[in-house]
Amino acid sequence: MKLAQLSESSGASTATIKYYLREALLRPGDRVHTTQMHYDEHHLPRLRLIRALTDVGGLSIEMVRDVLTARETPDLTPGELVSACHVAPACCGTASEHGADHAAAMSEIVALAHRQGWRVSYDTPAVVTAAGALDALRSLGQAGTREHIDAYAQAAETVTAADLRTTRATTSQAIKALVVTSVLGDVLLSALRRLAQIHHLHDEAPARITALSNSAPGQ
Amino acid sequence: MKLAQLSESSGASTATIKYYLREALLRPGDRVHTTQMHYDEHHLPRLRLIRALTDVGGLSIEMVRDVLTARETPDLTPGELVSACHVAPACCGTASEHGADHAAAMSEIVALAHRQGWRVSYDTPAVVTAAGALDALRSLGQAGTREHIDAYAQAAETVTAADLRTTRATTSQAIKALVVTSVLGDVLLSALRRLAQIHHLHDEAPARITALSNSAPGQ
């Protein structure tokens, strides 16, 4: 198909597609004429994946590149697997150590993981990120008790088990699928949390938010 | 305290603090000399909150502004509450309708919410976001069965119940605390998911990732 058709089928503008081509996220089409390229059946699904990861998943172009690389490596090494699983806009960006006691939070996250039966080590990027979030919550006086963080770990276990049940095929396929599921699953989970919050706050404060479903934002 | 002291106590550079002052996220100090301002005990906790939301939570300055406004409004209106609960880097950014069947996904998210006993409406931003993520997962051939999304909803309910147990004081305080907890809680949950994934993939593919804890990334 031509560039214009690829644009129409994917919903991405031709300028966006050209940008992905320049960034080598999409491989070039076959030249069929001095000024015309032909894009085949492999371009469209790949373009849809890139759009889902950027538009829905909120990933940067560099993060998309990491996800695509992980999916295409025939046999992932341990290091590549760990990297691929850590691609997420909200996860493992800047390891933050602003809070009151980052070292204590690190120990608590490792202890939490052990209570769940997860084998993790101190140098796993997600441990640093989780500790940063816990430390920040505490330094702001927002809970972070053992009961509180255990509930988070339980929720993480619930969604991971569900992800693995539905993506299980071969191990290699499961790992590659999980990279994408993780990104979009974070968005789904974040949004569902907001729905649960709205519901519970409605129960808590009926007088305050009775008109919740009817009112326009900002009124 | 002086600007330099505020910088030292908070870990934010003086340039960053000046930026927040220009953006009116921090109120100006009291002028004690032609070239010197005095910052009081209210500046430091507020500065720490801003840093936690940006560095750990990944929020933009505009998102931080929304969170701060929500916290400071004496009596939140329904519209403001809804807006405040939806501040999240991964949530409710661009409502995406790229997938195969966004309308069907919207109906399914509303049905999912009803199964959980959550009262939601079609115009809730988080419904649109959740539907976009579900639609994208499906269009990429990544599960999204009823069992799969019910597990996500159950996880969302688990963390929300835990958040509310630990932030319960007065309703107004609970709502304001929840805005911050939501942002940092998303980061914590995303990171814990990655830990659960690493653990389970380790079980799944021992030969492939035996050296997980020992190897350097990229090896």
CSV table of C-alpha atoms in Angstrom, one decimal:
chain,number,residue,atom,x,y,z
A,1,MET,CA,0.0,0.0,0.0
A,2,LYS,CA,1.0,3.6,-0.4
A,3,LEU,CA,1.9,6.0,2.4
A,4,ALA,CA,-1.5,7.7,2.3
A,5,GLN,CA,-3.2,4.3,2.6
A,6,LEU,CA,-1.0,3.3,5.5
A,7,SER,CA,-1.9,6.6,7.1
A,8,GLU,CA,-5.6,6.1,6.6
A,9,SER,CA,-5.6,2.5,7.8
A,10,SER,CA,-3.6,3.3,11.0
A,11,GLY,CA,-5.0,6.7,11.9
A,12,ALA,CA,-1.4,8.0,12.1
A,13,SER,CA,-0.7,11.1,10.0
A,14,THR,CA,1.8,10.8,7.1
A,15,ALA,CA,4.1,13.2,9.0
A,16,THR,CA,4.1,10.9,12.0
A,17,ILE,CA,4.8,7.9,9.8
A,18,LYS,CA,7.7,9.7,8.2
A,19,TYR,CA,9.0,10.5,11.7
A,20,TYR,CA,8.9,6.8,12.7
A,21,LEU,CA,10.7,5.9,9.4
A,22,ARG,CA,13.4,8.5,10.1
A,23,GLU,CA,13.8,7.1,13.7
A,24,ALA,CA,14.0,3.6,12.2
A,25,LEU,CA,11.0,2.4,14.3
A,26,LEU,CA,9.5,1.3,10.9
A,27,ARG,CA,11.7,-0.2,8.2
A,28,PRO,CA,11.6,1.6,4.9
A,29,GLY,CA,9.1,0.5,2.3
A,30,ASP,CA,10.1,-0.9,-1.1
A,31,ARG,CA,10.7,1.7,-3.7
A,32,VAL,CA,8.3,1.1,-6.6
A,33,HIS,CA,8.9,4.5,-8.4
A,34,THR,CA,11.3,7.4,-8.0
A,35,THR,CA,8.9,9.2,-5.7
A,36,GLN,CA,6.8,6.3,-4.4
A,37,MET,CA,7.3,3.6,-1.8
A,38,HIS,CA,5.3,0.5,-1.2
A,39,TYR,CA,4.4,-0.6,2.3
A,40,ASP,CA,3.5,-4.2,2.9
A,41,GLU,CA,1.3,-6.2,5.4
A,42,HIS,CA,4.1,-6.0,8.1
A,43,HIS,CA,4.0,-2.2,8.3
A,44,LEU,CA,0.4,-1.8,9.5
A,45,PRO,CA,0.4,-4.0,12.6
A,46,ARG,CA,3.8,-2.6,13.7
A,47,LEU,CA,2.5,0.9,13.2
A,48,ARG,CA,-0.6,0.1,15.3
A,49,LEU,CA,1.7,-1.2,18.0
A,50,ILE,CA,3.8,1.9,18.0
A,51,ARG,CA,0.7,4.1,18.2
A,52,ALA,CA,-0.8,2.1,21.1
A,53,LEU,CA,2.4,2.3,23.1
A,54,THR,CA,2.8,6.1,22.5
A,55,ASP,CA,-0.8,7.3,22.5
A,56,VAL,CA,-2.4,4.9,25.0
A,57,GLY,CA,0.7,3.7,27.0
A,58,GLY,CA,2.3,7.2,27.1
A,59,LEU,CA,5.8,5.9,26.2
A,60,SER,CA,8.5,8.0,24.7
A,61,ILE,CA,10.0,7.1,21.4
A,62,GLU,CA,13.1,5.8,23.1
A,63,MET,CA,10.9,3.6,25.4
A,64,VAL,CA,9.0,2.3,22.3
A,65,ARG,CA,12.4,1.4,20.7
A,66,ASP,CA,13.3,-0.7,23.8
A,67,VAL,CA,9.9,-2.5,23.7
A,68,LEU,CA,10.3,-3.3,20.0
A,69,THR,CA,13.9,-4.5,20.4
A,70,ALA,CA,12.8,-6.8,23.2
A,71,ARG,CA,10.0,-8.2,21.1
A,72,GLU,CA,12.3,-8.9,18.2
A,73,THR,CA,15.3,-10.4,19.9
A,74,PRO,CA,14.9,-14.2,19.2
A,75,ASP,CA,16.3,-15.3,22.5
A,76,LEU,CA,16.2,-12.7,25.3
A,77,THR,CA,19.1,-12.6,27.6
A,78,PRO,CA,18.5,-12.0,31.3
A,79,GLY,CA,19.6,-8.4,31.2
A,80,GLU,CA,17.4,-7.7,28.2
A,81,LEU,CA,14.4,-9.3,29.9
A,82,VAL,CA,14.8,-7.2,33.0
A,83,SER,CA,15.2,-4.1,30.9
A,84,ALA,CA,12.2,-4.9,28.8
A,85,CYS,CA,9.9,-5.5,31.8
A,86,HIS,CA,10.9,-2.2,33.2
A,87,VAL,CA,9.7,0.0,30.4
A,88,ALA,CA,6.9,2.1,31.7
A,89,PRO,CA,6.2,5.8,31.9
A,90,ALA,CA,5.5,5.7,35.6
A,91,CYS,CA,8.1,3.1,36.5
A,92,CYS,CA,11.8,3.3,37.0
A,93,GLY,CA,12.3,6.6,35.3
A,94,THR,CA,14.5,8.7,37.7
A,95,ALA,CA,15.3,6.7,40.7
A,96,SER,CA,14.4,9.2,43.4
A,97,GLU,CA,16.0,9.5,46.8
A,98,HIS,CA,14.4,12.7,48.1
A,99,GLY,CA,12.4,11.2,51.0
A,100,ALA,CA,13.3,10.9,54.6
A,101,ASP,CA,15.0,7.5,54.5
A,102,HIS,CA,15.5,5.9,51.2
A,103,ALA,CA,17.7,3.1,52.6
A,104,ALA,CA,15.0,2.0,55.0
A,105,ALA,CA,12.4,2.0,52.3
A,106,MET,CA,14.7,-0.2,50.1
A,107,SER,CA,14.9,-2.8,52.9
A,108,GLU,CA,11.2,-2.7,53.4
A,109,ILE,CA,10.4,-3.3,49.7
A,110,VAL,CA,12.8,-6.2,49.7
A,111,ALA,CA,11.1,-7.6,52.8
A,112,LEU,CA,7.7,-7.0,51.2
A,113,ALA,CA,8.8,-9.0,48.1
A,114,HIS,CA,10.0,-11.8,50.3
A,115,ARG,CA,6.7,-11.9,52.2
A,116,GLN,CA,5.1,-12.4,48.7
A,117,GLY,CA,7.6,-15.1,47.9
A,118,TRP,CA,9.2,-13.0,45.1
A,119,ARG,CA,12.9,-13.3,44.6
A,120,VAL,CA,14.3,-9.9,44.0
A,121,SER,CA,17.6,-8.2,44.6
A,122,TYR,CA,18.6,-4.7,45.8
A,123,ASP,CA,19.9,-3.7,42.3
A,124,THR,CA,16.6,-4.5,40.5
A,125,PRO,CA,15.5,-1.1,39.1
A,126,ALA,CA,11.9,-1.7,40.2
A,127,VAL,CA,13.0,-2.1,43.8
A,128,VAL,CA,14.6,1.4,43.7
A,129,THR,CA,11.5,2.9,42.1
A,130,ALA,CA,9.1,1.2,44.6
A,131,ALA,CA,11.3,2.4,47.5
A,132,GLY,CA,11.3,5.9,46.1
A,133,ALA,CA,7.5,6.0,46.0
A,134,LEU,CA,7.2,4.5,49.5
A,135,ASP,CA,9.7,6.9,50.9
A,136,ALA,CA,7.9,9.9,49.2
A,137,LEU,CA,4.5,8.7,50.5
A,138,ARG,CA,5.9,8.5,54.0
A,139,SER,CA,7.7,11.8,53.9
A,140,LEU,CA,4.4,13.4,52.9
A,141,GLY,CA,2.6,11.7,55.8
A,142,GLN,CA,0.6,9.5,53.6
A,143,ALA,CA,0.4,6.1,55.2
A,144,GLY,CA,2.7,3.4,53.8
A,145,THR,CA,2.1,1.0,56.7
A,146,ARG,CA,2.9,-2.7,56.3
A,147,GLU,CA,-0.8,-3.4,55.8
A,148,HIS,CA,-1.0,-0.7,53.2
A,149,ILE,CA,2.0,-1.8,51.1
A,150,ASP,CA,1.0,-5.5,51.4
A,151,ALA,CA,-2.3,-4.7,49.8
A,152,TYR,CA,-0.4,-3.1,46.9
A,153,ALA,CA,1.8,-6.2,46.6
A,154,GLN,CA,-1.3,-8.4,46.6
A,155,ALA,CA,-2.8,-6.3,43.8
A,156,ALA,CA,0.4,-6.6,41.8
A,157,GLU,CA,0.4,-10.4,42.2
A,158,THR,CA,-3.3,-10.6,41.1
A,159,VAL,CA,-2.8,-8.7,37.9
A,160,THR,CA,0.5,-10.5,37.1
A,161,ALA,CA,-1.1,-13.9,37.6
A,162,ALA,CA,-4.0,-12.9,35.3
A,163,ASP,CA,-1.5,-11.5,32.7
A,164,LEU,CA,0.4,-14.8,32.7
A,165,ARG,CA,-2.8,-16.9,32.5
A,166,THR,CA,-3.9,-15.1,29.4
A,167,THR,CA,-0.5,-14.7,27.6
A,168,ARG,CA,0.8,-18.2,28.3
A,169,ALA,CA,1.8,-19.9,25.1
A,170,THR,CA,5.4,-20.6,24.8
A,171,THR,CA,7.6,-19.0,27.4
A,172,SER,CA,9.4,-16.9,24.9
A,173,GLN,CA,6.0,-15.6,23.5
A,174,ALA,CA,4.7,-15.0,27.0
A,175,ILE,CA,7.7,-12.9,27.9
A,176,LYS,CA,7.4,-10.8,24.7
A,177,ALA,CA,3.6,-10.4,25.2
A,178,LEU,CA,4.1,-9.3,28.8
A,179,VAL,CA,6.3,-6.4,27.7
A,180,VAL,CA,3.3,-4.8,25.9
A,181,THR,CA,0.7,-6.0,28.4
A,182,SER,CA,2.7,-4.3,31.2
A,183,VAL,CA,2.6,-0.9,29.5
A,184,LEU,CA,-1.1,-0.9,28.6
A,185,GLY,CA,-2.0,-2.8,31.8
A,186,ASP,CA,-0.5,0.0,33.9
A,187,VAL,CA,-2.9,2.5,32.1
A,188,LEU,CA,-5.9,0.2,32.6
A,189,LEU,CA,-5.1,-0.4,36.2
A,190,SER,CA,-4.5,3.3,36.9
A,191,ALA,CA,-7.9,4.2,35.3
A,192,LEU,CA,-9.8,1.5,37.2
A,193,ARG,CA,-8.3,2.7,40.4
A,194,ARG,CA,-9.8,6.1,39.7
A,195,LEU,CA,-13.2,4.5,39.1
A,196,ALA,CA,-12.9,2.6,42.4
A,197,GLN,CA,-12.0,5.9,44.2
A,198,ILE,CA,-14.9,7.8,42.7
A,199,HIS,CA,-17.2,5.1,43.8
A,200,HIS,CA,-15.9,4.9,47.3
A,201,LEU,CA,-15.7,8.7,47.8
A,202,HIS,CA,-19.2,8.9,46.6
A,203,ASP,CA,-20.2,6.5,49.5
A,204,GLU,CA,-18.1,8.6,51.9
A,205,ALA,CA,-19.4,12.0,51.1
A,206,PRO,CA,-22.8,11.8,49.6
A,207,ALA,CA,-23.7,15.4,50.3
A,208,ARG,CA,-20.5,16.7,48.8
A,209,ILE,CA,-20.6,14.8,45.6
A,210,THR,CA,-24.2,13.8,45.0
A,211,ALA,CA,-24.3,15.5,41.7
A,212,LEU,CA,-21.1,13.7,40.6
A,213,SER,CA,-22.6,12.1,37.5
A,214,ASN,CA,-24.5,15.1,36.5
A,215,SER,CA,-22.1,18.1,37.0
A,216,ALA,CA,-19.7,19.5,34.5
A,217,PRO,CA,-16.1,19.6,35.6
A,218,GLY,CA,-15.0,22.7,37.3
A,219,GLN,CA,-18.5,23.8,38.3
B,1,MET,CA,15.3,30.8,55.9
B,2,LYS,CA,17.2,32.0,52.9
B,3,LEU,CA,16.8,30.6,49.4
B,4,ALA,CA,20.1,28.7,49.7
B,5,GLN,CA,18.9,27.1,52.9
B,6,LEU,CA,15.6,26.2,51.3
B,7,SER,CA,17.5,24.6,48.5
B,8,GLU,CA,19.8,22.6,50.8
B,9,SER,CA,16.9,21.4,53.0
B,10,SER,CA,14.7,20.3,50.1
B,11,GLY,CA,17.4,19.0,47.6
B,12,ALA,CA,15.9,21.2,44.9
B,13,SER,CA,18.3,23.6,43.1
B,14,THR,CA,17.9,27.3,43.6
B,15,ALA,CA,17.1,27.5,39.8
B,16,THR,CA,14.3,25.0,40.3
B,17,ILE,CA,12.9,26.9,43.3
B,18,LYS,CA,13.0,30.1,41.3
B,19,TYR,CA,11.1,28.4,38.5
B,20,TYR,CA,8.4,27.2,40.9
B,21,LEU,CA,8.2,30.8,42.3
B,22,ARG,CA,7.7,32.2,38.7
B,23,GLU,CA,5.1,29.5,38.0
B,24,ALA,CA,3.4,30.5,41.3
B,25,LEU,CA,3.5,27.0,42.6
B,26,LEU,CA,5.3,28.5,45.6
B,27,ARG,CA,4.2,31.8,47.0
B,28,PRO,CA,6.9,34.5,47.2
B,29,GLY,CA,8.9,34.8,50.4
B,30,ASP,CA,8.9,37.9,52.6
B,31,ARG,CA,11.3,40.6,51.5
B,32,VAL,CA,13.8,41.2,54.3
B,33,HIS,CA,16.3,43.2,52.3
B,34,THR,CA,16.5,44.7,48.8
B,35,THR,CA,18.1,41.6,47.5
B,36,GLN,CA,17.0,39.0,50.0
B,37,MET,CA,13.8,37.1,50.6
B,38,HIS,CA,12.9,35.1,53.7
B,39,TYR,CA,11.1,31.7,53.3
B,40,ASP,CA,9.1,30.4,56.2
B,41,GLU,CA,8.1,26.9,57.6
B,42,HIS,CA,5.3,26.6,55.0
B,43,HIS,CA,7.7,26.7,52.0
B,44,LEU,CA,9.7,23.5,52.8
B,45,PRO,CA,6.8,21.0,53.0
B,46,ARG,CA,5.2,22.4,50.0
B,47,LEU,CA,8.4,22.2,48.1
B,48,ARG,CA,8.9,18.6,49.1
B,49,LEU,CA,5.4,17.8,47.9
B,50,ILE,CA,6.1,19.4,44.5
B,51,ARG,CA,9.4,17.5,44.2
B,52,ALA,CA,7.7,14.2,45.1
B,53,LEU,CA,4.9,14.7,42.5
B,54,THR,CA,7.3,15.7,39.8
B,55,ASP,CA,10.4,13.4,40.4
B,56,VAL,CA,8.7,10.3,41.8
B,57,GLY,CA,5.2,10.7,40.5
B,58,GLY,CA,6.3,11.9,37.0
B,59,LEU,CA,3.7,14.7,36.9
B,60,SER,CA,4.0,17.7,34.7
B,61,ILE,CA,4.0,21.2,36.2
B,62,GLU,CA,0.4,21.7,35.1
B,63,MET,CA,-0.6,18.4,36.7
B,64,VAL,CA,1.1,19.5,39.9
B,65,ARG,CA,-0.8,22.7,39.8
B,66,ASP,CA,-4.1,20.8,39.6
B,67,VAL,CA,-3.1,18.6,42.6
B,68,LEU,CA,-2.2,21.6,44.7
B,69,THR,CA,-5.3,23.5,43.8
B,70,ALA,CA,-7.4,20.4,44.8
B,71,ARG,CA,-5.6,20.2,48.1
B,72,GLU,CA,-6.2,23.9,48.9
B,73,THR,CA,-9.8,24.2,48.0
B,74,PRO,CA,-11.6,24.3,51.3
B,75,ASP,CA,-14.7,22.5,50.0
B,76,LEU,CA,-14.2,20.5,46.9
B,77,THR,CA,-17.0,20.6,44.4
B,78,PRO,CA,-18.0,17.4,42.5
B,79,GLY,CA,-16.3,18.6,39.3
B,80,GLU,CA,-13.1,19.5,41.1
B,81,LEU,CA,-13.0,16.2,43.0
B,82,VAL,CA,-13.3,14.3,39.7
B,83,SER,CA,-10.6,16.3,38.1
B,84,ALA,CA,-8.3,15.9,41.1
B,85,CYS,CA,-8.7,12.2,41.2
B,86,HIS,CA,-7.8,11.9,37.5
B,87,VAL,CA,-4.4,13.5,37.7
B,88,ALA,CA,-1.9,10.8,36.7
B,89,PRO,CA,0.8,10.5,34.1
B,90,ALA,CA,-0.5,7.3,32.8
B,91,CYS,CA,-4.2,8.0,33.3
B,92,CYS,CA,-6.6,10.0,31.3
B,93,GLY,CA,-4.1,11.9,29.2
B,94,THR,CA,-5.2,11.6,25.6
B,95,ALA,CA,-8.4,9.7,25.3
B,96,SER,CA,-7.4,7.3,22.6
B,97,GLU,CA,-9.7,5.6,20.2
B,98,HIS,CA,-7.3,3.9,17.9
B,99,GLY,CA,-8.3,0.3,18.5
B,100,ALA,CA,-10.7,-2.0,16.8
B,101,ASP,CA,-13.8,-1.1,18.6
B,102,HIS,CA,-13.7,1.7,21.2
B,103,ALA,CA,-17.5,1.8,21.7
B,104,ALA,CA,-17.6,-1.9,22.6
B,105,ALA,CA,-14.7,-1.4,25.0
B,106,MET,CA,-16.5,1.5,26.7
B,107,SER,CA,-19.6,-0.7,27.3
B,108,GLU,CA,-17.4,-3.5,28.7
B,109,ILE,CA,-15.6,-1.2,31.1
B,110,VAL,CA,-19.0,0.1,32.4
B,111,ALA,CA,-20.2,-3.5,32.7
B,112,LEU,CA,-17.0,-4.4,34.5
B,113,ALA,CA,-17.6,-1.4,36.9
B,114,HIS,CA,-21.1,-2.6,37.6
B,115,ARG,CA,-19.9,-6.1,38.4
B,116,GLN,CA,-17.6,-4.5,41.0
B,117,GLY,CA,-20.5,-2.5,42.3
B,118,TRP,CA,-18.9,0.8,41.2
B,119,ARG,CA,-21.3,3.5,40.1
B,120,VAL,CA,-19.7,5.1,37.0
B,121,SER,CA,-21.0,6.9,34.0
B,122,TYR,CA,-19.9,6.9,30.4
B,123,ASP,CA,-18.5,10.5,30.6
B,124,THR,CA,-16.1,9.7,33.4
B,125,PRO,CA,-12.6,10.4,32.0
B,126,ALA,CA,-11.2,7.2,33.6
B,127,VAL,CA,-13.9,5.1,31.7
B,128,VAL,CA,-12.6,6.5,28.4
B,129,THR,CA,-9.0,5.8,29.4
B,130,ALA,CA,-9.7,2.3,30.6
B,131,ALA,CA,-11.6,1.5,27.4
B,132,GLY,CA,-8.7,2.9,25.3
B,133,ALA,CA,-6.3,0.6,27.1
B,134,LEU,CA,-8.6,-2.4,26.8
B,135,ASP,CA,-9.2,-1.7,23.1
B,136,ALA,CA,-5.5,-1.3,22.4
B,137,LEU,CA,-4.7,-4.6,24.2
B,138,ARG,CA,-7.3,-6.4,22.2
B,139,SER,CA,-6.3,-4.9,18.9
B,140,LEU,CA,-2.7,-6.2,19.6
B,141,GLY,CA,-4.0,-9.6,20.3
B,142,GLN,CA,-3.2,-9.4,24.0
B,143,ALA,CA,-5.9,-11.0,26.0
B,144,GLY,CA,-8.5,-8.7,27.6
B,145,THR,CA,-10.9,-11.5,28.4
B,146,ARG,CA,-13.5,-10.9,31.1
B,147,GLU,CA,-11.5,-13.0,33.5
B,148,HIS,CA,-8.4,-10.9,32.7
B,149,ILE,CA,-10.0,-7.5,33.2
B,150,ASP,CA,-12.0,-8.6,36.3
B,151,ALA,CA,-8.6,-9.4,37.9
B,152,TYR,CA,-7.5,-5.8,37.2
B,153,ALA,CA,-10.7,-4.5,38.7
B,154,GLN,CA,-10.2,-6.6,41.8
B,155,ALA,CA,-6.6,-5.3,42.1
B,156,ALA,CA,-7.9,-1.7,41.8
B,157,GLU,CA,-10.5,-2.4,44.5
B,158,THR,CA,-7.8,-3.9,46.8
B,159,VAL,CA,-5.5,-0.9,46.6
B,160,THR,CA,-8.3,1.7,46.9
B,161,ALA,CA,-9.7,0.0,50.0
B,162,ALA,CA,-6.2,0.0,51.5
B,163,ASP,CA,-5.7,3.7,50.6
B,164,LEU,CA,-8.9,4.6,52.2
B,165,ARG,CA,-8.2,2.7,55.4
B,166,THR,CA,-5.0,4.5,55.9
B,167,THR,CA,-6.1,8.0,54.9
B,168,ARG,CA,-9.4,8.0,56.7
B,169,ALA,CA,-9.7,11.0,59.0
B,170,THR,CA,-12.3,13.4,58.0
B,171,THR,CA,-13.8,13.0,54.6
B,172,SER,CA,-12.4,16.2,53.3
B,173,GLN,CA,-8.9,15.2,54.5
B,174,ALA,CA,-9.3,11.7,53.0
B,175,ILE,CA,-10.2,13.1,49.6
B,176,LYS,CA,-7.2,15.5,49.6
B,177,ALA,CA,-4.8,12.8,50.8
B,178,LEU,CA,-6.1,10.5,48.1
B,179,VAL,CA,-5.1,12.8,45.3
B,180,VAL,CA,-1.4,12.5,46.3
B,181,THR,CA,-1.7,8.8,47.3
B,182,SER,CA,-3.1,8.1,43.8
B,183,VAL,CA,-0.1,9.6,42.0
B,184,LEU,CA,2.6,8.0,44.1
B,185,GLY,CA,0.5,4.8,44.5
B,186,ASP,CA,0.5,4.3,40.7
B,187,VAL,CA,4.3,4.4,40.7
B,188,LEU,CA,4.5,1.9,43.6
B,189,LEU,CA,2.0,-0.4,42.0
B,190,SER,CA,3.7,-0.3,38.6
B,191,ALA,CA,7.1,-1.1,40.2
B,192,LEU,CA,5.7,-4.0,42.3
B,193,ARG,CA,4.1,-5.4,39.2
B,194,ARG,CA,7.5,-5.6,37.6
B,195,LEU,CA,8.9,-7.4,40.6
B,196,ALA,CA,6.1,-9.9,40.5
B,197,GLN,CA,6.7,-10.4,36.7
B,198,ILE,CA,10.4,-11.0,37.2
B,199,HIS,CA,9.7,-13.5,39.9
B,200,HIS,CA,7.1,-15.4,37.8
B,201,LEU,CA,9.2,-15.3,34.6
B,202,HIS,CA,12.0,-16.7,36.6
B,203,ASP,CA,9.8,-19.7,37.6
B,204,GLU,CA,8.7,-20.0,34.0
B,205,ALA,CA,12.0,-20.0,32.3
B,206,PRO,CA,14.8,-21.0,34.7
B,207,ALA,CA,17.2,-21.9,32.0
B,208,ARG,CA,16.8,-18.6,30.2
B,209,ILE,CA,17.1,-16.4,33.2
B,210,THR,CA,18.9,-18.3,35.8
B,211,ALA,CA,21.6,-15.7,36.1
B,212,LEU,CA,19.0,-13.0,36.6
B,213,SER,CA,20.2,-11.7,39.9
B,214,ASN,CA,23.9,-11.8,38.9
B,215,SER,CA,24.1,-10.5,35.4
B,216,ALA,CA,24.6,-6.9,34.4
B,217,PRO,CA,21.8,-5.5,32.1
B,218,GLY,CA,22.5,-6.0,28.4
B,219,GLN,CA,24.8,-8.9,28.8
